[in-house]
Short mmCIF file of C-alpha atoms in Angstrom, two decimals:
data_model
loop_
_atom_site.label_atom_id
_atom_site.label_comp_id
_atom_site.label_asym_id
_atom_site.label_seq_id
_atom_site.Cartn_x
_atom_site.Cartn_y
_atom_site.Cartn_z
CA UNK A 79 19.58 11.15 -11.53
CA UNK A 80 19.02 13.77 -14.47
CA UNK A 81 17.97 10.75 -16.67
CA UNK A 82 15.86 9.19 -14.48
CA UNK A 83 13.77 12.59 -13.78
CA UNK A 84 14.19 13.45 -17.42
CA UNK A 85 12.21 9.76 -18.41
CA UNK A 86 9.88 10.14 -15.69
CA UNK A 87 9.01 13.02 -17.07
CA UNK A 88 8.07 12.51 -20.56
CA UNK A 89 5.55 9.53 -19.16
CA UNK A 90 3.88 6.55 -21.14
CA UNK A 91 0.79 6.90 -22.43
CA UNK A 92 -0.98 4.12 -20.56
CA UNK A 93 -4.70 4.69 -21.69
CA UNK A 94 -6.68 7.23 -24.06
CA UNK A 95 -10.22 9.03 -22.18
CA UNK A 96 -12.52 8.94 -24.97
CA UNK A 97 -15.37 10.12 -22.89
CA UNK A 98 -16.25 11.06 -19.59
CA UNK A 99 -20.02 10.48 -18.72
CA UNK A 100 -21.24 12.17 -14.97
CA UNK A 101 -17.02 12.68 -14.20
CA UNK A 102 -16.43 9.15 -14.52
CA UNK A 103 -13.81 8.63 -17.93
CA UNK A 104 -14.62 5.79 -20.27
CA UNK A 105 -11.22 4.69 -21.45
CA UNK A 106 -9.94 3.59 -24.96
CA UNK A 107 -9.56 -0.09 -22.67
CA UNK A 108 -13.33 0.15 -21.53
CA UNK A 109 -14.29 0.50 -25.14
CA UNK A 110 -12.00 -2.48 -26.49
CA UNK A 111 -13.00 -4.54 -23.71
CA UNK A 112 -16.46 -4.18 -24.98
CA UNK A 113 -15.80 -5.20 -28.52
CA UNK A 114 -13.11 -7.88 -27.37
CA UNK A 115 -15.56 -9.46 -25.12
CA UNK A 116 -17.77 -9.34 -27.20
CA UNK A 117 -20.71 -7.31 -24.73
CA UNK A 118 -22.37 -5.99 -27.70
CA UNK A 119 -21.98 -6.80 -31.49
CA UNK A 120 -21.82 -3.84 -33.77
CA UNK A 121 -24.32 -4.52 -36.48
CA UNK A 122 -23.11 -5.25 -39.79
CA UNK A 123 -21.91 -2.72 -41.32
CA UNK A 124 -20.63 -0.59 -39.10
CA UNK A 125 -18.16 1.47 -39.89
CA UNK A 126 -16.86 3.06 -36.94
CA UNK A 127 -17.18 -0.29 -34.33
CA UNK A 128 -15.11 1.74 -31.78
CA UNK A 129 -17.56 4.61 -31.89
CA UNK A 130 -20.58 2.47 -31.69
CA UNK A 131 -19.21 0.87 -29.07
CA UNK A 132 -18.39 4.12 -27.32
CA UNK A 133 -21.87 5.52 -27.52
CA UNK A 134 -22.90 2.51 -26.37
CA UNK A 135 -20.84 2.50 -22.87
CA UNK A 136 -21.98 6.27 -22.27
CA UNK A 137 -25.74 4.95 -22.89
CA UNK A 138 -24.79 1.73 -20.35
CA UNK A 139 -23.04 4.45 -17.76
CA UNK A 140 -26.17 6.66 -17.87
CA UNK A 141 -28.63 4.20 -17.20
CA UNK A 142 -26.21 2.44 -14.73
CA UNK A 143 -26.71 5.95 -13.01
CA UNK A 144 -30.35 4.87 -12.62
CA UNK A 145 -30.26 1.54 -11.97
CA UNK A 146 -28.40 2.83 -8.60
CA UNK A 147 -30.83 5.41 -7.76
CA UNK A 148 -33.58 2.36 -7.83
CA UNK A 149 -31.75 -0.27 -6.79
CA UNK A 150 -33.69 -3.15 -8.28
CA UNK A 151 -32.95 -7.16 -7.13
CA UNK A 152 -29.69 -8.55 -7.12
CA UNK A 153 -29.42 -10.72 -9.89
CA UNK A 154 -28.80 -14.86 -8.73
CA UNK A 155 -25.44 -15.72 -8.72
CA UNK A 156 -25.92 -19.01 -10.54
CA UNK A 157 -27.42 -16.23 -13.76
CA UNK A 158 -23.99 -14.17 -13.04
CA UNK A 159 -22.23 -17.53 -13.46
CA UNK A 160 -23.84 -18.33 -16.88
CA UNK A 161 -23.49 -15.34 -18.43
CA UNK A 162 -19.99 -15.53 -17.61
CA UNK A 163 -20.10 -18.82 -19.36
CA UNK A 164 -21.90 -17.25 -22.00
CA UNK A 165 -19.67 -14.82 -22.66
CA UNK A 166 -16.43 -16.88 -22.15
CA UNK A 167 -17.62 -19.15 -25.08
CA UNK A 168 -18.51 -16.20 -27.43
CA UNK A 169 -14.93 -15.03 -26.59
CA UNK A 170 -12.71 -18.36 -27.68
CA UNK A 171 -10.59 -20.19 -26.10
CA UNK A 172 -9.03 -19.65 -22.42
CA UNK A 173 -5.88 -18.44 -23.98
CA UNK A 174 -8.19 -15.83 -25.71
CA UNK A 175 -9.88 -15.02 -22.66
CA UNK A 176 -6.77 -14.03 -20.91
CA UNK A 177 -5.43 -12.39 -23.81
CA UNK A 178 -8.44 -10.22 -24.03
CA UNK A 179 -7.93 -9.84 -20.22
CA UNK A 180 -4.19 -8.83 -20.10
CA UNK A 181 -4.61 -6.42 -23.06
CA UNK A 182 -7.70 -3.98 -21.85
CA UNK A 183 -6.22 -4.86 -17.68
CA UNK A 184 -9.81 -5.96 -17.11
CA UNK A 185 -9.71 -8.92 -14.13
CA UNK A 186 -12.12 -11.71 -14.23
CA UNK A 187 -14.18 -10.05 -11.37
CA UNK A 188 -14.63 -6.65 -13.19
CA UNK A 189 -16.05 -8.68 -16.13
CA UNK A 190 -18.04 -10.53 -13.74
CA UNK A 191 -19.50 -7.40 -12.23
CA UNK A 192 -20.05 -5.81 -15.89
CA UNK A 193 -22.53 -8.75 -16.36
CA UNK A 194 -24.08 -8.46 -13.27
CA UNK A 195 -24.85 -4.90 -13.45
CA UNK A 196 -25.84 -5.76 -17.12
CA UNK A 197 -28.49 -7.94 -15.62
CA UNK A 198 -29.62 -5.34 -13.40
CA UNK A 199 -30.31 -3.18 -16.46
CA UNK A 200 -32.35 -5.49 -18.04
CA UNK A 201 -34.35 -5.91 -14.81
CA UNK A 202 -34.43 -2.16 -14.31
CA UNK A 203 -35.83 -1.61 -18.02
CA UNK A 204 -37.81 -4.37 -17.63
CA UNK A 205 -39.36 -2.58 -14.68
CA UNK A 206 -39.71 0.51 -16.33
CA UNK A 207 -40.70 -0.81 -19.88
CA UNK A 208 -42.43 -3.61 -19.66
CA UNK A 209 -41.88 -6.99 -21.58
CA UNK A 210 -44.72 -7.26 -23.35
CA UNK A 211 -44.93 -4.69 -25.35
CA UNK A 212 -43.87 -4.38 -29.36
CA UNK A 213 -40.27 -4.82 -29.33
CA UNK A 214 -40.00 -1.61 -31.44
CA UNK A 215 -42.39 0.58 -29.62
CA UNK A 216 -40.41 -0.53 -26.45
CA UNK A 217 -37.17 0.68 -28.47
CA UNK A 218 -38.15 3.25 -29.17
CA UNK A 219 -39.26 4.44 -25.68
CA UNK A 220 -36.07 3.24 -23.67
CA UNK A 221 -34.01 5.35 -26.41
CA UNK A 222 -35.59 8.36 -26.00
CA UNK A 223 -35.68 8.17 -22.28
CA UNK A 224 -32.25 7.77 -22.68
CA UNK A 225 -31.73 10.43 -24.70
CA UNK A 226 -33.45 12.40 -22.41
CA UNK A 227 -31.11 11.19 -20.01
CA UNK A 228 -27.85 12.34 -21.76
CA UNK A 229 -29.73 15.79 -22.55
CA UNK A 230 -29.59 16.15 -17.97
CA UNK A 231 -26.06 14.50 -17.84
CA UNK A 232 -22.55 16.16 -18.26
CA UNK A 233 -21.09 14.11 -21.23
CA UNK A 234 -18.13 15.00 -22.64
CA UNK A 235 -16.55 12.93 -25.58
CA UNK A 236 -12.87 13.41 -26.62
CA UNK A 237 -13.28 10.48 -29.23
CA UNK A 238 -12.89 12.08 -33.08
CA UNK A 239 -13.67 9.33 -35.45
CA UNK A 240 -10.84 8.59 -38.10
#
């Protein structure tokens, strides 16, 4: 019974909380599930990919937070479906797939769900940006809104690049 308590005790380290946007913890899973998924592509270069892809997800979490204030159309379910598609084929094979599943304990309807509330983004900063203006300008004015955003927010990042 002693060694049982005693094991229980020292625990497993199951997950790392690299940041924790609003009091909701982006895990060390969250941020390889982003890179092994392939949701956004560090440009070349890059030399902390993690990191980049950790600022990224607090950005994405913060504007998530605004998307559900406005609540703007549900995306169709058929444009769900492809990006799923999408994304599967950027991602490999099906063995690679689950792989990348099993390994961040991300389920095929959590991914599903990332890429719907992805599309609500891009409807919600279409909204709020426009389309037709100069890519750059438009850039330009989403990141500082979102900067401005992060400024209001309670963001607290444990990450420490190596």
């Amino acid at each position: 019974m002693v060694l049982a308590v005693a094991a229980v005790g020292r625990g497993e380290i199951i997950d790392r909380v690299m940041a924790v946007v609003n009091g909701r913890p982006i895990t060390l899973s969250d941020v390889n599930g982003v890179l092994l998924f392939r949701l956004l592509e560090p440009p070349a270069g890059t030399r902390d990919p993690l990191g980049y892809a950790l600022e990224r997800s607090i950005e994405r979490d913060l504007i998530l937070a605004e998307v559900e204030r406005f609540q703007p159309p549900e995306p169709a379910p058929v444009e769900i479906a492809l990006r799923v598609r999408e994304l599967e084929q950027r991602v490999g094979s099906t063995e690679a797939i689950e792989k990348a599943l099993s390994v961040t304990g991300t389920s095929r309807e959590q991914l599903r769900r990332h890429v719907r509330d992805d599309l609500r983004i891009a409807t919600y900063l279409n909204q709020r940006f426009g389309t037709a203006r100069d890519a750059a300008e438009r850039a330009a004015a989403i990141a500082a809104w979102t900067a401005e955003i992060r400024r209001r927010a309670d963001v607290i990042v444990q990450y420490q690049p190596r």
